[in-house]
Amino acid sequence: MKSVIKGTGYILVHTPDMVLHNGTTQTTERVVNPDGEYLKELPSHIRTFEQALNYYPNQVYIGNLTPEDLAAVPQPWHDKDCPVKDRCGKYGQIMPQEEFLLLMQACDVFELVELDREFVAKYKPQLAANPLMDETILARVNEGSDIAEITRFVNDEHSEGLYDHDVLVGCVKRAHDIDVNLSAHVMLENIASKASSVLALLAGVKNAGIDKADVEYVIDCAEEACGDMNQRGGGNFAKSAAEIAGLPNATGSDARGFCAAPAHAMIEAASLVASGAYKTVVVTAGGCTAKLGMNGKDHVKKGLPILEDMLGGFAIVVSQDDGVNPFINLSMLGRHTVGTGSAPQAVIGSLVCDPLDRAGLKITDIDKYSPEMQNPDITKPAGAGDVPLANYKMIAAMAVKRGEIDRAALAEFPVKHGLTGWAPTQGHIPSGVPAIGFARDAMLENKLGRIMIIGKGSLFLGRMTNLFDGVSFVIEKNAGKDDDSGVSEEQVKGMIAKAMKDFAATLMAQADAE
Amino acid sequence: MDLENQKRVKEFAEKYGPENVVVLLGAAEGEAAGLAAETVTNGDPTYAGPLTGVQLGLRVYHVCEPEIKAEFDPAVYEEQISMMEMVLDVDDIVSEMSSVRDQYCKFK
């Protein structure tokens, strides 16, 4: 049984105040350099919601433009007027902060998120008009509390403030008096991750055109951990998001592996479906508040807007072969092993060359590669270069070393086999998976044959191992449903003919021997 | 440079003496390599980490610089680095690294 990509959801959330209050670059600066120029300058570099909509990479992420459209626009993109400024797109939507704060409250089931009563009254109708919201979720939005009470929680009870346009409009309370794993800071990060995952799940399930009751399993592949002091990463984001998204028949679990987690989770989902264990599995992830404004210092120094003001999320619905949707080829998996080594050459060899060698294919037999799809508009001013382009150059260099392309063709390889990066720098969010929506569409339109999705992760950040990590898989155009009903008459005839021929050969060999 | 790495470089310099430490970089861009090199010689230019205001003046090289390449077994270099050498702007990296060493390295 093949497993296919039934549909995808991609969402962004504009969270300007969380850049200031929850991004670790800013919270660290507040500790080590509270009176520095950066914190003074920063507020004037924050984008409005309209500016976030009027941004090419964001419109690509939700499917209103394609990576090819983006490639045709000269960089930088932050100063360009985007021809599309819609908040809803083919794959999902860009949610404003006000709606998201209400969604966070709806996702909290322990009365930890409190919002100002007036704020709720003002923005609940806006959330109700959101095409992805339903009655069940709206019913979870309570009427709110007095702002005086919220202020007291922030000032005296270790709560984290929730702000909108720099005004306190709510808080996230700590979930335990002494357990740091349940502190207000951790709860805010986790509830934001959960809420953006819920939004992605709603978009993915809707776009796949399936019934919510069809989802049997959800895998969350974000980079947060939820638990308490006795089981710090106990879980389970997947099931808690499935509950709010209204998937009654789903259970699930969390897969972790830094930025490589989405690719790991996709292979797990495809295997679970291919084995028949579950009919429909959704891979999902919400965004990361800690990474907001991560490269803010460089952006401010260079006079740019803070471009890392978006939480990202995605959901990919994997289900049984329908003969139409592109399938995940489980016989062509790349994996970086314990013994691979961490040199980029070894990494690319294990993730790209090894699986192709096993399948008897060349690097050029893969039409498109989707490695780390970070938006270069964000990374280049921060001195990190164009990350997808660097990946394509490495793959091209391997093709030269293997004699599969001429050295002169190095420059054209990224154009032919690559995509221009558009995803926000939210760790797991840009890691290979943003291209799946576009690849699915292109394959359904017979414009693409094979794409390789590559996930890579920096495990050293967890201080458990210095090993690098990564896995890859190939999605292919579906040539039609596998015939599982047995063998055809033609195949039977062929098998009999071969058996007769072998038998005759054996008889002749025996006769010769005698 | 990552704050934790700054801390480790500082600790190594204290433990073994700055004259006995060589920092080897693998950054993919000249600018990034230059910033890391500046951090371990003249101090953290972002004023964020443990090397802020600490002028260790360490010897620092990028793995693609000719001095370092000459130290390698050519077969190992071919297997581990040659692909990246083809991809990187080595001239830019060499120029950034040399400039930082000329200005701040205390051990020449």
Tab-separated table of C-alpha atoms in Angstrom, chain A residues 51-420:
chain	number	residue	atom	x	y	z
A	51	GLN	CA	3.041	45.340	5.941
A	52	ALA	CA	3.286	41.657	6.864
A	53	LEU	CA	0.566	40.898	4.299
A	54	ASN	CA	2.335	43.036	1.696
A	55	TYR	CA	5.406	40.782	1.729
A	56	TYR	CA	6.211	38.350	-1.067
A	57	PRO	CA	7.588	35.462	1.041
A	58	ASN	CA	4.512	35.468	3.318
A	59	GLN	CA	2.156	35.349	0.331
A	60	VAL	CA	4.175	32.436	-1.079
A	61	TYR	CA	3.980	30.567	2.242
A	62	ILE	CA	0.158	30.555	2.214
A	63	GLY	CA	0.012	29.680	-1.487
A	64	ASN	CA	-1.097	32.924	-3.121
A	65	LEU	CA	2.158	33.066	-5.095
A	66	THR	CA	4.590	30.319	-6.077
A	67	PRO	CA	8.328	29.961	-5.387
A	68	GLU	CA	8.779	30.577	-9.139
A	69	ASP	CA	6.948	33.908	-8.830
A	70	LEU	CA	9.269	34.801	-5.960
A	71	ALA	CA	12.406	33.842	-7.883
A	72	ALA	CA	11.422	36.358	-10.571
A	73	VAL	CA	11.407	39.242	-8.071
A	74	PRO	CA	14.828	40.822	-7.452
A	75	GLN	CA	16.011	40.683	-3.832
A	76	PRO	CA	15.632	42.274	-1.319
A	77	TRP	CA	11.894	41.745	-0.987
A	78	HIS	CA	11.080	43.716	2.171
A	79	ASP	CA	10.948	46.992	0.219
A	80	LYS	CA	8.878	45.637	-2.692
A	81	ASP	CA	5.152	46.083	-3.119
A	82	CYS	CA	3.563	42.632	-3.389
A	83	PRO	CA	0.769	42.341	-5.983
A	84	VAL	CA	-1.222	40.109	-3.583
A	85	LYS	CA	-2.014	41.312	-0.074
A	86	ASP	CA	-4.681	38.808	0.990
A	87	ARG	CA	-4.752	37.274	4.442
A	88	CYS	CA	-6.212	34.024	3.107
A	89	GLY	CA	-4.532	31.796	0.535
A	90	LYS	CA	-4.848	28.441	-1.171
A	91	TYR	CA	-3.018	26.651	1.670
A	92	GLY	CA	-4.042	28.647	4.716
A	93	GLN	CA	-3.944	32.122	6.121
A	94	ILE	CA	-2.017	34.872	7.865
A	95	MET	CA	-3.671	35.491	11.220
A	96	PRO	CA	-3.391	38.855	12.990
A	97	GLN	CA	-2.164	38.978	16.582
A	98	GLU	CA	-5.548	39.960	18.034
A	99	GLU	CA	-7.273	36.832	16.713
A	100	PHE	CA	-4.332	34.707	17.761
A	101	LEU	CA	-4.498	35.853	21.386
A	102	LEU	CA	-8.149	34.774	21.425
A	103	LEU	CA	-7.207	31.465	19.822
A	104	MET	CA	-4.517	30.953	22.482
A	105	GLN	CA	-7.144	31.453	25.167
A	106	ALA	CA	-9.414	28.965	23.368
A	107	CYS	CA	-6.561	26.440	23.300
A	108	ASP	CA	-5.888	26.758	27.031
A	109	VAL	CA	-7.829	24.216	29.072
A	110	PHE	CA	-6.323	25.054	32.488
A	111	GLU	CA	-7.507	28.666	32.890
A	112	LEU	CA	-3.963	29.954	32.462
A	113	VAL	CA	-4.666	32.489	29.710
A	114	GLU	CA	-6.635	35.540	30.808
A	115	LEU	CA	-7.639	38.271	28.378
A	116	ASP	CA	-8.994	41.737	29.011
A	117	ARG	CA	-12.794	41.707	28.816
A	118	GLU	CA	-12.902	44.698	26.467
A	119	PHE	CA	-10.278	43.187	24.194
A	120	VAL	CA	-12.324	39.983	23.889
A	121	ALA	CA	-15.517	41.889	23.164
A	122	LYS	CA	-13.771	43.901	20.470
A	123	TYR	CA	-12.088	41.050	18.626
A	124	LYS	CA	-14.331	38.008	19.118
A	125	PRO	CA	-16.534	38.984	16.148
A	126	GLN	CA	-13.381	39.194	14.020
A	127	LEU	CA	-12.327	35.692	15.084
A	128	ALA	CA	-15.867	34.454	14.419
A	129	ALA	CA	-15.574	35.722	10.838
A	130	ASN	CA	-12.372	33.729	10.287
A	131	PRO	CA	-13.202	30.992	7.751
A	132	LEU	CA	-11.208	28.350	9.646
A	133	MET	CA	-13.004	28.876	12.973
A	134	ASP	CA	-16.091	26.951	14.013
A	135	GLU	CA	-18.697	27.134	16.760
A	136	THR	CA	-16.838	24.713	19.024
A	137	ILE	CA	-13.677	26.774	19.092
A	138	LEU	CA	-15.570	30.067	19.458
A	139	ALA	CA	-17.478	28.596	22.385
A	140	ARG	CA	-14.140	28.096	24.133
A	141	VAL	CA	-13.426	31.838	24.082
A	142	ASN	CA	-14.591	33.131	27.459
A	143	GLU	CA	-15.776	36.653	28.188
A	144	GLY	CA	-12.461	37.736	29.714
A	145	SER	CA	-11.328	39.326	32.976
A	146	ASP	CA	-10.765	42.783	34.414
A	147	ILE	CA	-7.525	44.359	33.240
A	148	ALA	CA	-6.765	45.303	36.886
A	149	GLU	CA	-6.758	41.626	37.795
A	150	ILE	CA	-4.517	40.805	34.804
A	151	THR	CA	-2.104	43.589	35.761
A	152	ARG	CA	-1.919	42.156	39.277
A	153	PHE	CA	-1.112	38.697	37.900
A	154	VAL	CA	1.741	40.146	35.809
A	155	ASN	CA	3.141	42.353	38.593
A	156	ASP	CA	2.708	40.068	41.600
A	157	GLU	CA	2.096	36.496	40.440
A	158	HIS	CA	4.898	35.782	37.937
A	159	SER	CA	2.537	35.821	34.961
A	160	GLU	CA	3.773	36.647	31.459
A	161	GLY	CA	2.029	39.619	29.878
A	162	LEU	CA	0.236	39.400	26.545
A	163	TYR	CA	0.416	42.656	24.632
A	164	ASP	CA	-1.221	44.208	21.596
A	165	HIS	CA	0.302	47.385	20.143
A	166	ASP	CA	2.373	47.613	23.336
A	167	VAL	CA	-0.701	47.649	25.581
A	168	LEU	CA	-1.222	44.894	28.157
A	169	VAL	CA	-4.337	42.963	27.106
A	170	GLY	CA	-3.866	39.661	28.891
A	171	CYS	CA	-1.539	37.259	30.600
A	172	VAL	CA	-0.435	33.662	30.799
A	173	LYS	CA	-0.269	32.486	34.402
A	174	ARG	CA	2.184	29.990	35.762
A	175	ALA	CA	0.756	26.495	36.067
A	176	HIS	CA	2.762	25.618	39.199
A	177	ASP	CA	4.310	27.654	41.996
A	178	ILE	CA	7.832	26.193	41.858
A	179	ASP	CA	8.073	23.867	38.822
A	180	VAL	CA	10.024	25.778	36.149
A	181	ASN	CA	8.644	23.431	33.469
A	182	LEU	CA	5.216	24.874	34.140
A	183	SER	CA	6.321	28.496	34.542
A	184	ALA	CA	4.376	31.251	32.816
A	185	HIS	CA	7.217	31.624	30.295
A	186	VAL	CA	7.080	27.933	29.288
A	187	MET	CA	3.283	27.863	29.273
A	188	LEU	CA	3.168	30.887	26.938
A	189	GLU	CA	5.589	29.227	24.499
A	190	ASN	CA	3.703	25.943	24.605
A	191	ILE	CA	0.226	27.417	24.251
A	192	ALA	CA	1.421	29.575	21.312
A	193	SER	CA	2.876	26.462	19.681
A	194	LYS	CA	-0.326	24.530	20.309
A	195	ALA	CA	-2.596	27.311	19.022
A	196	SER	CA	-0.651	27.752	15.778
A	197	SER	CA	-0.628	23.974	15.313
A	198	VAL	CA	-4.426	23.962	15.766
A	199	LEU	CA	-4.752	26.617	13.062
A	200	ALA	CA	-2.528	24.575	10.730
A	201	LEU	CA	-4.503	21.393	11.446
A	202	LEU	CA	-7.776	23.156	10.616
A	203	ALA	CA	-6.302	24.415	7.323
A	204	GLY	CA	-4.747	21.045	6.408
A	205	VAL	CA	-7.847	18.961	7.103
A	206	LYS	CA	-10.071	21.437	5.255
A	207	ASN	CA	-7.760	21.553	2.215
A	208	ALA	CA	-7.515	17.749	2.084
A	209	GLY	CA	-11.300	17.623	1.805
A	210	ILE	CA	-11.580	14.876	4.403
A	211	ASP	CA	-13.931	14.497	7.322
A	212	LYS	CA	-12.378	15.475	10.652
A	213	ALA	CA	-13.440	12.074	11.951
A	214	ASP	CA	-11.194	10.363	9.386
A	215	VAL	CA	-7.970	11.441	11.099
A	216	GLU	CA	-6.682	8.519	13.163
A	217	TYR	CA	-3.276	9.783	14.209
A	218	VAL	CA	-1.489	13.132	14.551
A	219	ILE	CA	2.280	13.622	14.836
A	220	ASP	CA	3.508	16.959	16.182
A	221	CYS	CA	7.058	17.798	15.068
A	222	ALA	CA	7.633	21.245	16.606
A	223	GLU	CA	10.615	22.019	18.830
A	224	GLU	CA	8.965	22.731	22.190
A	225	ALA	CA	8.550	20.288	25.062
A	226	CYS	CA	5.602	20.021	27.429
A	227	GLY	CA	5.620	18.237	30.745
A	228	ASP	CA	6.354	18.814	34.397
A	229	MET	CA	9.379	18.435	36.676
A	230	ASN	CA	9.033	14.672	36.753
A	231	GLN	CA	8.729	14.248	32.964
A	232	ARG	CA	9.938	17.420	31.336
A	233	GLY	CA	9.178	16.417	27.752
A	234	GLY	CA	6.269	14.119	28.541
A	235	GLY	CA	4.052	15.441	25.749
A	236	ASN	CA	1.637	15.456	24.034
A	237	PHE	CA	1.207	18.485	21.754
A	238	ALA	CA	-0.273	16.339	18.985
A	239	LYS	CA	-3.260	15.047	20.891
A	240	SER	CA	-3.915	18.330	22.695
A	241	ALA	CA	-4.030	20.197	19.372
A	242	ALA	CA	-6.192	17.458	17.814
A	243	GLU	CA	-8.681	17.936	20.673
A	244	ILE	CA	-9.120	21.661	19.994
A	245	ALA	CA	-9.132	21.151	16.210
A	246	GLY	CA	-12.047	18.741	16.706
A	247	LEU	CA	-10.539	15.466	15.473
A	248	PRO	CA	-12.564	13.043	17.629
A	249	ASN	CA	-11.007	9.801	16.417
A	250	ALA	CA	-7.381	10.848	16.576
A	251	THR	CA	-4.673	9.966	19.007
A	252	GLY	CA	-1.102	10.993	18.395
A	253	SER	CA	2.361	11.629	19.678
A	254	ASP	CA	5.227	14.103	19.441
A	255	ALA	CA	8.315	13.508	17.290
A	256	ARG	CA	11.372	15.580	18.127
A	257	GLY	CA	14.643	16.104	16.280
A	258	PHE	CA	15.254	19.847	16.043
A	259	CYS	CA	14.822	21.048	12.450
A	260	ALA	CA	14.965	17.480	11.133
A	261	ALA	CA	11.769	16.526	12.986
A	262	PRO	CA	9.296	17.321	10.176
A	263	ALA	CA	11.099	14.990	7.753
A	264	HIS	CA	11.313	12.262	10.433
A	265	ALA	CA	7.606	12.747	11.164
A	266	MET	CA	6.676	12.552	7.472
A	267	ILE	CA	8.525	9.246	7.065
A	268	GLU	CA	6.828	7.925	10.201
A	269	ALA	CA	3.403	9.059	8.965
A	270	ALA	CA	3.963	7.543	5.520
A	271	SER	CA	5.102	4.257	7.099
A	272	LEU	CA	2.139	4.088	9.464
A	273	VAL	CA	-0.241	4.516	6.535
A	274	ALA	CA	1.691	2.208	4.197
A	275	SER	CA	1.709	-0.542	6.845
A	276	GLY	CA	-2.043	-0.261	7.273
A	277	ALA	CA	-1.717	0.693	10.964
A	278	TYR	CA	-3.701	3.899	10.366
A	279	LYS	CA	-5.600	5.094	7.312
A	280	THR	CA	-5.025	8.834	7.778
A	281	VAL	CA	-2.176	10.490	9.665
A	282	VAL	CA	-1.569	14.241	9.937
A	283	VAL	CA	1.891	15.695	10.542
A	284	THR	CA	1.586	19.075	12.227
A	285	ALA	CA	3.661	21.780	13.892
A	286	GLY	CA	3.034	25.171	15.382
A	287	GLY	CA	5.403	28.109	15.632
A	288	CYS	CA	8.075	29.178	18.052
A	289	THR	CA	7.830	32.459	19.996
A	290	ALA	CA	11.463	32.183	21.175
A	291	LYS	CA	12.773	32.550	17.612
A	292	LEU	CA	10.866	35.777	16.911
A	293	GLY	CA	13.313	38.546	16.069
A	294	MET	CA	16.208	36.073	16.271
A	295	ASN	CA	18.310	38.102	13.812
A	296	GLY	CA	16.757	41.389	14.930
A	297	LYS	CA	20.065	43.007	15.839
A	298	ASP	CA	21.373	42.666	12.286
A	299	HIS	CA	18.067	43.800	10.786
A	300	VAL	CA	17.937	46.892	12.974
A	301	LYS	CA	21.620	47.664	12.382
A	302	LYS	CA	21.009	47.549	8.625
A	303	GLY	CA	17.876	49.678	8.814
A	304	LEU	CA	15.520	46.833	7.868
A	305	PRO	CA	12.145	46.005	9.344
A	306	ILE	CA	12.024	43.134	11.849
A	307	LEU	CA	11.199	40.377	9.354
A	308	GLU	CA	11.037	37.610	11.944
A	309	ASP	CA	7.648	38.680	13.277
A	310	MET	CA	5.704	35.646	12.059
A	311	LEU	CA	4.929	32.365	13.815
A	312	GLY	CA	4.738	29.574	11.253
A	313	GLY	CA	2.683	26.403	11.157
A	314	PHE	CA	1.909	23.576	8.802
A	315	ALA	CA	-0.124	20.370	8.595
A	316	ILE	CA	0.303	17.634	6.005
A	317	VAL	CA	-2.387	15.006	5.582
A	318	VAL	CA	-1.039	11.576	4.640
A	319	SER	CA	-3.515	8.884	3.681
A	320	GLN	CA	-3.968	5.635	1.775
A	321	ASP	CA	-3.325	5.455	-1.953
A	322	ASP	CA	-6.104	6.960	-4.055
A	323	GLY	CA	-4.234	6.514	-7.336
A	324	VAL	CA	-4.198	10.275	-7.858
A	325	ASN	CA	-2.277	12.140	-5.176
A	326	PRO	CA	1.547	12.062	-5.134
A	327	PHE	CA	3.019	9.270	-3.003
A	328	ILE	CA	5.958	9.032	-0.622
A	329	ASN	CA	8.483	6.542	-1.970
A	330	LEU	CA	9.542	4.654	1.148
A	331	SER	CA	12.136	2.646	-0.773
A	332	MET	CA	14.226	5.783	-1.307
A	333	LEU	CA	14.965	7.161	2.164
A	334	GLY	CA	18.143	8.998	3.067
A	335	ARG	CA	19.439	8.968	6.602
A	336	HIS	CA	22.375	10.500	8.393
A	337	THR	CA	23.574	7.759	10.730
A	338	VAL	CA	25.705	7.713	13.871
A	339	GLY	CA	28.654	6.707	11.722
A	340	THR	CA	28.157	9.220	8.897
A	341	GLY	CA	30.260	12.077	10.273
A	342	SER	CA	29.420	15.764	10.328
A	343	ALA	CA	31.361	17.187	7.360
A	344	PRO	CA	28.866	18.759	4.907
A	345	GLN	CA	30.160	16.375	2.270
A	346	ALA	CA	29.272	13.354	4.405
A	347	VAL	CA	25.895	14.874	5.259
A	348	ILE	CA	24.915	15.493	1.621
A	349	GLY	CA	26.292	12.071	0.681
A	350	SER	CA	24.080	10.314	3.211
A	351	LEU	CA	20.943	12.352	2.594
A	352	VAL	CA	21.081	12.761	-1.191
A	353	CYS	CA	23.521	10.356	-2.854
A	354	ASP	CA	23.029	7.156	-0.829
A	355	PRO	CA	19.258	6.817	-1.396
A	356	LEU	CA	19.668	7.649	-5.095
A	357	ASP	CA	22.459	5.072	-5.455
A	358	ARG	CA	20.237	2.426	-3.891
A	359	ALA	CA	17.517	3.262	-6.415
A	360	GLY	CA	19.968	3.417	-9.339
A	361	LEU	CA	19.252	7.118	-9.915
A	362	LYS	CA	21.448	10.147	-10.527
A	363	ILE	CA	21.286	13.490	-8.706
A	364	THR	CA	19.794	15.009	-11.870
A	365	ASP	CA	16.981	12.420	-11.874
A	366	ILE	CA	15.329	14.348	-9.027
A	367	ASP	CA	13.458	17.295	-10.569
A	368	LYS	CA	13.461	19.499	-7.478
A	369	TYR	CA	15.134	19.439	-4.075
A	370	SER	CA	13.620	21.037	-0.981
A	371	PRO	CA	16.232	21.320	1.788
A	372	GLU	CA	16.265	24.197	4.293
A	373	MET	CA	13.872	26.690	2.688
A	374	GLN	CA	14.696	29.753	4.813
A	375	ASN	CA	13.793	33.121	3.360
A	376	PRO	CA	17.111	34.703	2.223
A	377	ASP	CA	15.651	38.178	2.791
A	378	ILE	CA	15.970	37.328	6.507
A	379	THR	CA	19.235	35.366	6.558
A	380	LYS	CA	21.420	37.339	4.140
A	381	PRO	CA	21.480	40.607	6.138
A	382	ALA	CA	22.329	38.482	9.208
A	383	GLY	CA	25.465	37.119	7.554
A	384	ALA	CA	24.072	33.601	7.157
A	385	GLY	CA	23.806	33.838	3.369
A	386	ASP	CA	21.146	32.277	1.161
A	387	VAL	CA	20.587	28.956	2.930
A	388	PRO	CA	18.641	27.066	0.223
A	389	LEU	CA	21.084	28.292	-2.419
A	390	ALA	CA	24.023	27.068	-0.322
A	391	ASN	CA	22.331	23.657	-0.151
A	392	TYR	CA	21.821	23.555	-3.923
A	393	LYS	CA	25.452	24.470	-4.489
A	394	MET	CA	26.503	21.584	-2.251
A	395	ILE	CA	24.237	19.115	-4.079
A	396	ALA	CA	25.549	20.430	-7.421
A	397	ALA	CA	29.155	20.066	-6.217
A	398	MET	CA	28.415	16.438	-5.319
A	399	ALA	CA	26.981	15.916	-8.811
A	400	VAL	CA	30.227	17.313	-10.269
A	401	LYS	CA	32.338	15.050	-8.056
A	402	ARG	CA	30.247	12.069	-9.183
A	403	GLY	CA	30.665	13.056	-12.815
A	404	GLU	CA	26.914	13.545	-13.293
A	405	ILE	CA	27.141	17.181	-14.378
A	406	ASP	CA	29.958	19.303	-15.794
A	407	ARG	CA	31.638	21.812	-13.564
A	408	ALA	CA	30.395	24.467	-15.987
A	409	ALA	CA	26.814	23.481	-15.101
A	410	LEU	CA	27.295	24.276	-11.375
A	411	ALA	CA	25.666	27.691	-11.661
A	412	GLU	CA	22.546	26.523	-13.471
A	413	PHE	CA	21.845	23.597	-11.114
A	414	PRO	CA	20.149	25.722	-8.403
A	415	VAL	CA	17.875	27.296	-11.028
A	416	LYS	CA	16.932	23.962	-12.576
A	417	HIS	CA	16.673	21.764	-9.479
A	418	GLY	CA	16.165	24.330	-6.750
A	419	LEU	CA	13.540	26.624	-5.267
A	420	THR	CA	13.975	30.134	-3.907
